[in-house]
mmCIF file with all atom_site columns, C-alpha atoms in Angstrom:
data_model
loop_
_atom_site.group_PDB
_atom_site.id
_atom_site.type_symbol
_atom_site.label_atom_id
_atom_site.label_alt_id
_atom_site.label_comp_id
_atom_site.label_asym_id
_atom_site.label_entity_id
_atom_site.label_seq_id
_atom_site.pdbx_PDB_ins_code
_atom_site.Cartn_x
_atom_site.Cartn_y
_atom_site.Cartn_z
_atom_site.occupancy
_atom_site.B_iso_or_equiv
_atom_site.pdbx_formal_charge
_atom_site.auth_seq_id
_atom_site.auth_comp_id
_atom_site.auth_asym_id
_atom_site.auth_atom_id
_atom_site.pdbx_PDB_model_num
ATOM 1   C CA . UNK A 1 1   ? -3.255 65.114 -30.936 1.00 0.00 ? 731 UNK A CA 1
ATOM 2   C CA . UNK A 1 2   ? -0.101 65.891 -33.011 1.00 0.00 ? 732 UNK A CA 1
ATOM 3   C CA . UNK A 1 3   ? -0.473 67.553 -36.456 1.00 0.00 ? 733 UNK A CA 1
ATOM 4   C CA . UNK A 1 4   ? 2.009  67.334 -39.203 1.00 0.00 ? 734 UNK A CA 1
ATOM 5   C CA . UNK A 1 5   ? 1.826  68.980 -42.552 1.00 0.00 ? 735 UNK A CA 1
ATOM 6   C CA . UNK A 1 6   ? 0.980  66.350 -45.335 1.00 0.00 ? 736 UNK A CA 1
ATOM 7   C CA . UNK A 1 7   ? 3.633  67.953 -47.453 1.00 0.00 ? 737 UNK A CA 1
ATOM 8   C CA . UNK A 1 8   ? 6.264  67.009 -45.065 1.00 0.00 ? 738 UNK A CA 1
ATOM 9   C CA . UNK A 1 9   ? 5.104  63.611 -44.507 1.00 0.00 ? 739 UNK A CA 1
ATOM 10  C CA . UNK A 1 10  ? 4.892  63.285 -48.195 1.00 0.00 ? 740 UNK A CA 1
ATOM 11  C CA . UNK A 1 11  ? 8.422  64.571 -48.576 1.00 0.00 ? 741 UNK A CA 1
ATOM 12  C CA . UNK A 1 12  ? 9.366  61.854 -45.762 1.00 0.00 ? 742 UNK A CA 1
ATOM 13  C CA . UNK A 1 13  ? 8.112  58.983 -47.641 1.00 0.00 ? 743 UNK A CA 1
ATOM 14  C CA . UNK A 1 14  ? 9.670  60.197 -50.943 1.00 0.00 ? 744 UNK A CA 1
ATOM 15  C CA . UNK A 1 15  ? 12.907 60.460 -49.134 1.00 0.00 ? 745 UNK A CA 1
ATOM 16  C CA . UNK A 1 16  ? 12.248 56.772 -47.536 1.00 0.00 ? 746 UNK A CA 1
ATOM 17  C CA . UNK A 1 17  ? 11.455 55.131 -50.758 1.00 0.00 ? 747 UNK A CA 1
ATOM 18  C CA . UNK A 1 18  ? 14.524 56.516 -52.396 1.00 0.00 ? 748 UNK A CA 1
ATOM 19  C CA . UNK A 1 19  ? 16.883 55.773 -49.737 1.00 0.00 ? 749 UNK A CA 1
ATOM 20  C CA . UNK A 1 20  ? 15.367 52.153 -50.006 1.00 0.00 ? 750 UNK A CA 1
ATOM 21  C CA . UNK A 1 21  ? 16.030 52.057 -53.765 1.00 0.00 ? 751 UNK A CA 1
ATOM 22  C CA . UNK A 1 22  ? 19.581 53.069 -53.297 1.00 0.00 ? 752 UNK A CA 1
ATOM 23  C CA . UNK A 1 23  ? 20.122 50.458 -50.416 1.00 0.00 ? 753 UNK A CA 1
ATOM 24  C CA . UNK A 1 24  ? 18.650 47.925 -52.296 1.00 0.00 ? 754 UNK A CA 1
ATOM 25  C CA . UNK A 1 25  ? 21.014 48.553 -55.109 1.00 0.00 ? 755 UNK A CA 1
ATOM 26  C CA . UNK A 1 26  ? 24.021 48.453 -52.872 1.00 0.00 ? 756 UNK A CA 1
ATOM 27  C CA . UNK A 1 27  ? 22.636 45.302 -50.896 1.00 0.00 ? 757 UNK A CA 1
ATOM 28  C CA . UNK A 1 28  ? 23.201 47.253 -47.721 1.00 0.00 ? 758 UNK A CA 1
ATOM 29  C CA . UNK A 1 29  ? 20.257 48.678 -45.721 1.00 0.00 ? 759 UNK A CA 1
ATOM 30  C CA . UNK A 1 30  ? 22.430 50.248 -42.891 1.00 0.00 ? 760 UNK A CA 1
ATOM 31  C CA . UNK A 1 31  ? 22.356 53.662 -44.585 1.00 0.00 ? 761 UNK A CA 1
ATOM 32  C CA . UNK A 1 32  ? 18.668 53.940 -43.653 1.00 0.00 ? 762 UNK A CA 1
ATOM 33  C CA . UNK A 1 33  ? 19.300 54.448 -40.076 1.00 0.00 ? 763 UNK A CA 1
ATOM 34  C CA . UNK A 1 34  ? 20.024 58.058 -40.836 1.00 0.00 ? 764 UNK A CA 1
ATOM 35  C CA . UNK A 1 35  ? 16.514 58.108 -41.537 1.00 0.00 ? 765 UNK A CA 1
ATOM 36  C CA . UNK A 1 36  ? 15.628 57.711 -37.677 1.00 0.00 ? 766 UNK A CA 1
ATOM 37  C CA . UNK A 1 37  ? 15.876 60.075 -34.691 1.00 0.00 ? 767 UNK A CA 1
ATOM 38  C CA . UNK A 1 38  ? 18.542 59.141 -32.337 1.00 0.00 ? 768 UNK A CA 1
ATOM 39  C CA . UNK A 1 39  ? 16.054 57.450 -29.837 1.00 0.00 ? 769 UNK A CA 1
ATOM 40  C CA . UNK A 1 40  ? 13.936 55.395 -32.215 1.00 0.00 ? 770 UNK A CA 1
ATOM 41  C CA . UNK A 1 41  ? 12.693 52.239 -31.870 1.00 0.00 ? 771 UNK A CA 1
ATOM 42  C CA . UNK A 1 42  ? 12.210 49.355 -34.594 1.00 0.00 ? 772 UNK A CA 1
ATOM 43  C CA . UNK A 1 43  ? 10.832 46.004 -33.931 1.00 0.00 ? 773 UNK A CA 1
ATOM 44  C CA . UNK A 1 44  ? 8.691  43.168 -35.123 1.00 0.00 ? 774 UNK A CA 1
ATOM 45  C CA . UNK A 1 45  ? 6.982  39.902 -33.720 1.00 0.00 ? 775 UNK A CA 1
ATOM 46  C CA . UNK A 1 46  ? 8.058  36.741 -35.090 1.00 0.00 ? 776 UNK A CA 1
ATOM 47  C CA . UNK A 1 47  ? 5.726  34.585 -33.204 1.00 0.00 ? 777 UNK A CA 1
ATOM 48  C CA . UNK A 1 48  ? 4.012  33.708 -29.739 1.00 0.00 ? 778 UNK A CA 1
ATOM 49  C CA . UNK A 1 49  ? 5.959  35.528 -27.038 1.00 0.00 ? 779 UNK A CA 1
ATOM 50  C CA . UNK A 1 50  ? 8.916  36.401 -29.517 1.00 0.00 ? 780 UNK A CA 1
ATOM 51  C CA . UNK A 1 51  ? 10.059 39.886 -30.438 1.00 0.00 ? 781 UNK A CA 1
ATOM 52  C CA . UNK A 1 52  ? 12.791 41.438 -31.715 1.00 0.00 ? 782 UNK A CA 1
ATOM 53  C CA . UNK A 1 53  ? 13.575 45.173 -30.985 1.00 0.00 ? 783 UNK A CA 1
ATOM 54  C CA . UNK A 1 54  ? 16.163 47.785 -31.521 1.00 0.00 ? 784 UNK A CA 1
ATOM 55  C CA . UNK A 1 55  ? 16.297 50.676 -29.526 1.00 0.00 ? 785 UNK A CA 1
ATOM 56  C CA . UNK A 1 56  ? 18.159 53.691 -30.832 1.00 0.00 ? 786 UNK A CA 1
ATOM 57  C CA . UNK A 1 57  ? 19.726 54.793 -34.145 1.00 0.00 ? 787 UNK A CA 1
ATOM 58  C CA . UNK A 1 58  ? 22.900 52.777 -33.202 1.00 0.00 ? 788 UNK A CA 1
ATOM 59  C CA . UNK A 1 59  ? 21.129 49.216 -32.831 1.00 0.00 ? 789 UNK A CA 1
ATOM 60  C CA . UNK A 1 60  ? 18.806 50.215 -35.752 1.00 0.00 ? 790 UNK A CA 1
ATOM 61  C CA . UNK A 1 61  ? 21.613 50.384 -38.027 1.00 0.00 ? 791 UNK A CA 1
ATOM 62  C CA . UNK A 1 62  ? 23.852 47.300 -36.339 1.00 0.00 ? 792 UNK A CA 1
ATOM 63  C CA . UNK A 1 63  ? 20.849 45.091 -35.676 1.00 0.00 ? 793 UNK A CA 1
ATOM 64  C CA . UNK A 1 64  ? 17.836 45.583 -37.731 1.00 0.00 ? 794 UNK A CA 1
ATOM 65  C CA . UNK A 1 65  ? 19.366 47.024 -40.990 1.00 0.00 ? 795 UNK A CA 1
ATOM 66  C CA . UNK A 1 66  ? 22.485 45.177 -40.601 1.00 0.00 ? 796 UNK A CA 1
ATOM 67  C CA . UNK A 1 67  ? 22.652 41.591 -38.823 1.00 0.00 ? 797 UNK A CA 1
ATOM 68  C CA . UNK A 1 68  ? 18.954 41.007 -39.644 1.00 0.00 ? 798 UNK A CA 1
ATOM 69  C CA . UNK A 1 69  ? 18.953 42.174 -43.266 1.00 0.00 ? 799 UNK A CA 1
ATOM 70  C CA . UNK A 1 70  ? 22.285 40.107 -43.628 1.00 0.00 ? 800 UNK A CA 1
ATOM 71  C CA . UNK A 1 71  ? 21.880 37.276 -46.275 1.00 0.00 ? 801 UNK A CA 1
ATOM 72  C CA . UNK A 1 72  ? 19.243 39.414 -48.148 1.00 0.00 ? 802 UNK A CA 1
ATOM 73  C CA . UNK A 1 73  ? 21.248 41.053 -50.127 1.00 0.00 ? 803 UNK A CA 1
ATOM 74  C CA . UNK A 1 74  ? 19.731 41.043 -53.771 1.00 0.00 ? 804 UNK A CA 1
ATOM 75  C CA . UNK A 1 75  ? 16.358 41.195 -52.596 1.00 0.00 ? 805 UNK A CA 1
ATOM 76  C CA . UNK A 1 76  ? 13.812 43.938 -52.791 1.00 0.00 ? 806 UNK A CA 1
ATOM 77  C CA . UNK A 1 77  ? 10.588 45.162 -50.936 1.00 0.00 ? 807 UNK A CA 1
ATOM 78  C CA . UNK A 1 78  ? 8.575  46.875 -53.426 1.00 0.00 ? 808 UNK A CA 1
ATOM 79  C CA . UNK A 1 79  ? 6.150  49.155 -51.720 1.00 0.00 ? 809 UNK A CA 1
ATOM 80  C CA . UNK A 1 80  ? 2.514  48.093 -53.087 1.00 0.00 ? 810 UNK A CA 1
ATOM 81  C CA . UNK A 1 81  ? 0.835  51.049 -51.300 1.00 0.00 ? 811 UNK A CA 1
ATOM 82  C CA . UNK A 1 82  ? 1.135  53.738 -48.519 1.00 0.00 ? 812 UNK A CA 1
ATOM 83  C CA . UNK A 1 83  ? -1.052 55.229 -46.357 1.00 0.00 ? 813 UNK A CA 1
ATOM 84  C CA . UNK A 1 84  ? -0.034 58.401 -44.447 1.00 0.00 ? 814 UNK A CA 1
ATOM 85  C CA . UNK A 1 85  ? -2.216 60.034 -41.222 1.00 0.00 ? 815 UNK A CA 1
ATOM 86  C CA . UNK A 1 86  ? -1.004 63.332 -41.022 1.00 0.00 ? 816 UNK A CA 1
ATOM 87  C CA . UNK A 1 87  ? -3.015 63.917 -37.737 1.00 0.00 ? 817 UNK A CA 1
ATOM 88  C CA . UNK A 1 88  ? -1.457 61.442 -36.009 1.00 0.00 ? 818 UNK A CA 1
ATOM 89  C CA . UNK A 1 89  ? 1.991  61.649 -38.001 1.00 0.00 ? 819 UNK A CA 1
ATOM 90  C CA . UNK A 1 90  ? 1.783  57.857 -38.755 1.00 0.00 ? 820 UNK A CA 1
ATOM 91  C CA . UNK A 1 91  ? 2.622  56.227 -42.312 1.00 0.00 ? 821 UNK A CA 1
ATOM 92  C CA . UNK A 1 92  ? 1.808  52.470 -42.977 1.00 0.00 ? 822 UNK A CA 1
ATOM 93  C CA . UNK A 1 93  ? 3.473  50.853 -46.093 1.00 0.00 ? 823 UNK A CA 1
ATOM 94  C CA . UNK A 1 94  ? 2.581  47.633 -47.645 1.00 0.00 ? 824 UNK A CA 1
ATOM 95  C CA . UNK A 1 95  ? 5.413  45.812 -49.036 1.00 0.00 ? 825 UNK A CA 1
ATOM 96  C CA . UNK A 1 96  ? 6.413  42.535 -50.535 1.00 0.00 ? 826 UNK A CA 1
ATOM 97  C CA . UNK A 1 97  ? 9.524  40.566 -50.181 1.00 0.00 ? 827 UNK A CA 1
ATOM 98  C CA . UNK A 1 98  ? 11.156 39.621 -53.595 1.00 0.00 ? 828 UNK A CA 1
ATOM 99  C CA . UNK A 1 99  ? 14.358 37.383 -53.872 1.00 0.00 ? 829 UNK A CA 1
ATOM 100 C CA . UNK A 1 100 ? 16.735 37.940 -56.658 1.00 0.00 ? 830 UNK A CA 1
ATOM 101 C CA . UNK A 1 101 ? 17.114 34.021 -57.381 1.00 0.00 ? 831 UNK A CA 1
ATOM 102 C CA . UNK A 1 102 ? 14.780 32.456 -60.100 1.00 0.00 ? 832 UNK A CA 1
ATOM 103 C CA . UNK A 1 103 ? 12.881 29.154 -59.799 1.00 0.00 ? 833 UNK A CA 1
ATOM 104 C CA . UNK A 1 104 ? 13.322 26.994 -62.865 1.00 0.00 ? 834 UNK A CA 1
ATOM 105 C CA . UNK A 1 105 ? 10.154 28.280 -64.680 1.00 0.00 ? 835 UNK A CA 1
ATOM 106 C CA . UNK A 1 106 ? 11.952 31.799 -64.277 1.00 0.00 ? 836 UNK A CA 1
ATOM 107 C CA . UNK A 1 107 ? 9.564  33.372 -61.788 1.00 0.00 ? 837 UNK A CA 1
ATOM 108 C CA . UNK A 1 108 ? 11.474 34.927 -58.841 1.00 0.00 ? 838 UNK A CA 1
ATOM 109 C CA . UNK A 1 109 ? 10.962 33.290 -55.256 1.00 0.00 ? 839 UNK A CA 1
ATOM 110 C CA . UNK A 1 110 ? 8.701  35.706 -53.298 1.00 0.00 ? 840 UNK A CA 1
ATOM 111 C CA . UNK A 1 111 ? 6.990  35.641 -50.129 1.00 0.00 ? 841 UNK A CA 1
ATOM 112 C CA . UNK A 1 112 ? 3.387  34.983 -50.236 1.00 0.00 ? 842 UNK A CA 1
ATOM 113 C CA . UNK A 1 113 ? 0.848  37.309 -48.483 1.00 0.00 ? 843 UNK A CA 1
ATOM 114 C CA . UNK A 1 114 ? 1.682  40.809 -47.569 1.00 0.00 ? 844 UNK A CA 1
ATOM 115 C CA . UNK A 1 115 ? 4.179  42.651 -45.427 1.00 0.00 ? 845 UNK A CA 1
ATOM 116 C CA . UNK A 1 116 ? 4.426  46.134 -43.882 1.00 0.00 ? 846 UNK A CA 1
ATOM 117 C CA . UNK A 1 117 ? 5.901  48.671 -41.800 1.00 0.00 ? 847 UNK A CA 1
ATOM 118 C CA . UNK A 1 118 ? 3.993  51.246 -39.357 1.00 0.00 ? 848 UNK A CA 1
ATOM 119 C CA . UNK A 1 119 ? 5.955  54.419 -38.666 1.00 0.00 ? 849 UNK A CA 1
ATOM 120 C CA . UNK A 1 120 ? 5.500  57.262 -36.435 1.00 0.00 ? 850 UNK A CA 1
ATOM 121 C CA . UNK A 1 121 ? 7.197  60.473 -37.829 1.00 0.00 ? 851 UNK A CA 1
ATOM 122 C CA . UNK A 1 122 ? 9.678  62.255 -35.332 1.00 0.00 ? 852 UNK A CA 1
ATOM 123 C CA . UNK A 1 123 ? 10.012 65.478 -37.554 1.00 0.00 ? 853 UNK A CA 1
ATOM 124 C CA . UNK A 1 124 ? 13.234 66.487 -38.959 1.00 0.00 ? 854 UNK A CA 1
ATOM 125 C CA . UNK A 1 125 ? 12.867 64.116 -41.641 1.00 0.00 ? 855 UNK A CA 1
ATOM 126 C CA . UNK A 1 126 ? 12.987 60.985 -39.415 1.00 0.00 ? 856 UNK A CA 1
ATOM 127 C CA . UNK A 1 127 ? 11.301 58.073 -37.967 1.00 0.00 ? 857 UNK A CA 1
ATOM 128 C CA . UNK A 1 128 ? 10.845 57.742 -34.434 1.00 0.00 ? 858 UNK A CA 1
ATOM 129 C CA . UNK A 1 129 ? 9.240  54.566 -34.248 1.00 0.00 ? 859 UNK A CA 1
ATOM 130 C CA . UNK A 1 130 ? 8.781  51.289 -36.535 1.00 0.00 ? 860 UNK A CA 1
ATOM 131 C CA . UNK A 1 131 ? 6.975  48.086 -36.434 1.00 0.00 ? 861 UNK A CA 1
ATOM 132 C CA . UNK A 1 132 ? 7.239  45.367 -39.322 1.00 0.00 ? 862 UNK A CA 1
ATOM 133 C CA . UNK A 1 133 ? 4.822  42.718 -39.948 1.00 0.00 ? 863 UNK A CA 1
ATOM 134 C CA . UNK A 1 134 ? 5.201  39.598 -42.068 1.00 0.00 ? 864 UNK A CA 1
ATOM 135 C CA . UNK A 1 135 ? 3.733  36.248 -42.362 1.00 0.00 ? 865 UNK A CA 1
ATOM 136 C CA . UNK A 1 136 ? 6.799  34.034 -40.697 1.00 0.00 ? 866 UNK A CA 1
ATOM 137 C CA . UNK A 1 137 ? 5.207  30.945 -41.983 1.00 0.00 ? 867 UNK A CA 1
ATOM 138 C CA . UNK A 1 138 ? 5.238  32.098 -45.918 1.00 0.00 ? 868 UNK A CA 1
ATOM 139 C CA . UNK A 1 139 ? 8.796  33.103 -45.104 1.00 0.00 ? 869 UNK A CA 1
ATOM 140 C CA . UNK A 1 140 ? 9.965  29.998 -43.991 1.00 0.00 ? 870 UNK A CA 1
ATOM 141 C CA . UNK A 1 141 ? 8.416  28.161 -46.563 1.00 0.00 ? 871 UNK A CA 1
ATOM 142 C CA . UNK A 1 142 ? 10.287 30.292 -49.241 1.00 0.00 ? 872 UNK A CA 1
ATOM 143 C CA . UNK A 1 143 ? 13.413 29.753 -47.649 1.00 0.00 ? 873 UNK A CA 1
ATOM 144 C CA . UNK A 1 144 ? 12.865 26.066 -47.348 1.00 0.00 ? 874 UNK A CA 1
ATOM 145 C CA . UNK A 1 145 ? 12.182 26.283 -51.037 1.00 0.00 ? 875 UNK A CA 1
ATOM 146 C CA . UNK A 1 146 ? 15.332 27.952 -51.725 1.00 0.00 ? 876 UNK A CA 1
ATOM 147 C CA . UNK A 1 147 ? 17.266 25.780 -49.708 1.00 0.00 ? 877 UNK A CA 1
ATOM 148 C CA . UNK A 1 148 ? 16.134 22.489 -51.062 1.00 0.00 ? 878 UNK A CA 1
ATOM 149 C CA . UNK A 1 149 ? 16.717 24.410 -54.694 1.00 0.00 ? 879 UNK A CA 1
ATOM 150 C CA . UNK A 1 150 ? 20.391 25.200 -53.789 1.00 0.00 ? 880 UNK A CA 1
ATOM 151 C CA . UNK A 1 151 ? 19.795 29.049 -54.323 1.00 0.00 ? 881 UNK A CA 1
ATOM 152 C CA . UNK A 1 152 ? 20.081 30.203 -50.814 1.00 0.00 ? 882 UNK A CA 1
ATOM 153 C CA . UNK A 1 153 ? 22.710 33.159 -50.513 1.00 0.00 ? 883 UNK A CA 1
ATOM 154 C CA . UNK A 1 154 ? 25.981 31.727 -48.341 1.00 0.00 ? 884 UNK A CA 1
ATOM 155 C CA . UNK A 1 155 ? 24.983 34.954 -45.880 1.00 0.00 ? 885 UNK A CA 1
ATOM 156 C CA . UNK A 1 156 ? 21.073 33.491 -45.521 1.00 0.00 ? 886 UNK A CA 1
ATOM 157 C CA . UNK A 1 157 ? 22.846 29.792 -44.866 1.00 0.00 ? 887 UNK A CA 1
ATOM 158 C CA . UNK A 1 158 ? 24.912 31.233 -42.052 1.00 0.00 ? 888 UNK A CA 1
ATOM 159 C CA . UNK A 1 159 ? 22.069 33.225 -40.787 1.00 0.00 ? 889 UNK A CA 1
ATOM 160 C CA . UNK A 1 160 ? 19.865 30.076 -40.464 1.00 0.00 ? 890 UNK A CA 1
ATOM 161 C CA . UNK A 1 161 ? 22.903 28.169 -38.916 1.00 0.00 ? 891 UNK A CA 1
ATOM 162 C CA . UNK A 1 162 ? 23.069 30.713 -36.344 1.00 0.00 ? 892 UNK A CA 1
ATOM 163 C CA . UNK A 1 163 ? 19.493 30.703 -35.686 1.00 0.00 ? 893 UNK A CA 1
ATOM 164 C CA . UNK A 1 164 ? 19.293 27.059 -35.549 1.00 0.00 ? 894 UNK A CA 1
ATOM 165 C CA . UNK A 1 165 ? 22.142 26.720 -33.003 1.00 0.00 ? 895 UNK A CA 1
ATOM 166 C CA . UNK A 1 166 ? 20.164 28.304 -30.243 1.00 0.00 ? 896 UNK A CA 1
ATOM 167 C CA . UNK A 1 167 ? 22.532 31.005 -29.295 1.00 0.00 ? 897 UNK A CA 1
ATOM 168 C CA . UNK A 1 168 ? 21.151 34.119 -28.121 1.00 0.00 ? 898 UNK A CA 1
ATOM 169 C CA . UNK A 1 169 ? 20.704 36.628 -30.958 1.00 0.00 ? 899 UNK A CA 1
ATOM 170 C CA . UNK A 1 170 ? 20.923 40.598 -29.827 1.00 0.00 ? 900 UNK A CA 1
ATOM 171 C CA . UNK A 1 171 ? 17.573 42.331 -30.108 1.00 0.00 ? 901 UNK A CA 1
ATOM 172 C CA . UNK A 1 172 ? 15.378 39.046 -29.857 1.00 0.00 ? 902 UNK A CA 1
ATOM 173 C CA . UNK A 1 173 ? 13.458 38.738 -26.605 1.00 0.00 ? 903 UNK A CA 1
ATOM 174 C CA . UNK A 1 174 ? 10.959 36.465 -24.788 1.00 0.00 ? 904 UNK A CA 1
ATOM 175 C CA . UNK A 1 175 ? 7.842  38.605 -24.064 1.00 0.00 ? 905 UNK A CA 1
ATOM 176 C CA . UNK A 1 176 ? 6.779  38.430 -20.405 1.00 0.00 ? 906 UNK A CA 1
ATOM 177 C CA . UNK A 1 177 ? 3.480  37.157 -19.405 1.00 0.00 ? 907 UNK A CA 1
ATOM 178 C CA . UNK A 1 178 ? 2.062  40.323 -18.824 1.00 0.00 ? 908 UNK A CA 1
ATOM 179 C CA . UNK A 1 179 ? 1.805  42.093 -21.943 1.00 0.00 ? 909 UNK A CA 1
ATOM 180 C CA . UNK A 1 180 ? 4.240  45.084 -22.452 1.00 0.00 ? 910 UNK A CA 1
ATOM 181 C CA . UNK A 1 181 ? 3.226  47.768 -25.285 1.00 0.00 ? 911 UNK A CA 1
ATOM 182 C CA . UNK A 1 182 ? 5.751  47.776 -27.732 1.00 0.00 ? 912 UNK A CA 1
ATOM 183 C CA . UNK A 1 183 ? 4.987  51.536 -28.457 1.00 0.00 ? 913 UNK A CA 1
#
């Protein structure tokens, strides 16, 4: 079993949170790609038999942090809690998804439930593996509410139009009948 120094993992988490803060301020998450190993993988599930997977730092930058975060400028993802397992070199972070747009009562549009990221540390202050989870039903509900209120960003409207077109989207694939481990 791999063991990592707790201080090193804590420093990785500190760097990650600081980089996230900067990227949120800039509305561009692509710089986070530098915190992944060259051969890292980053993926998530979007429903029965449907997954997204970026393989390698370039796909993580271009797909996961680029096109997939497109239209979410102004959103923040504040971490609520972080758990570190230095024996396995794994970190789990629980976060919220909060839009900068406001409801008529002044409250922000926020995805209900909880989202999170599960990371594996690859050394050298880089992740080698990441899997996210979130409640797609709650995400959809917030986007529909925002669409009805006319506060959805132009980038998100373009993204939703692209998804509704049925055209293939890079990184998404249908899982085969035989389960394939995602790690």
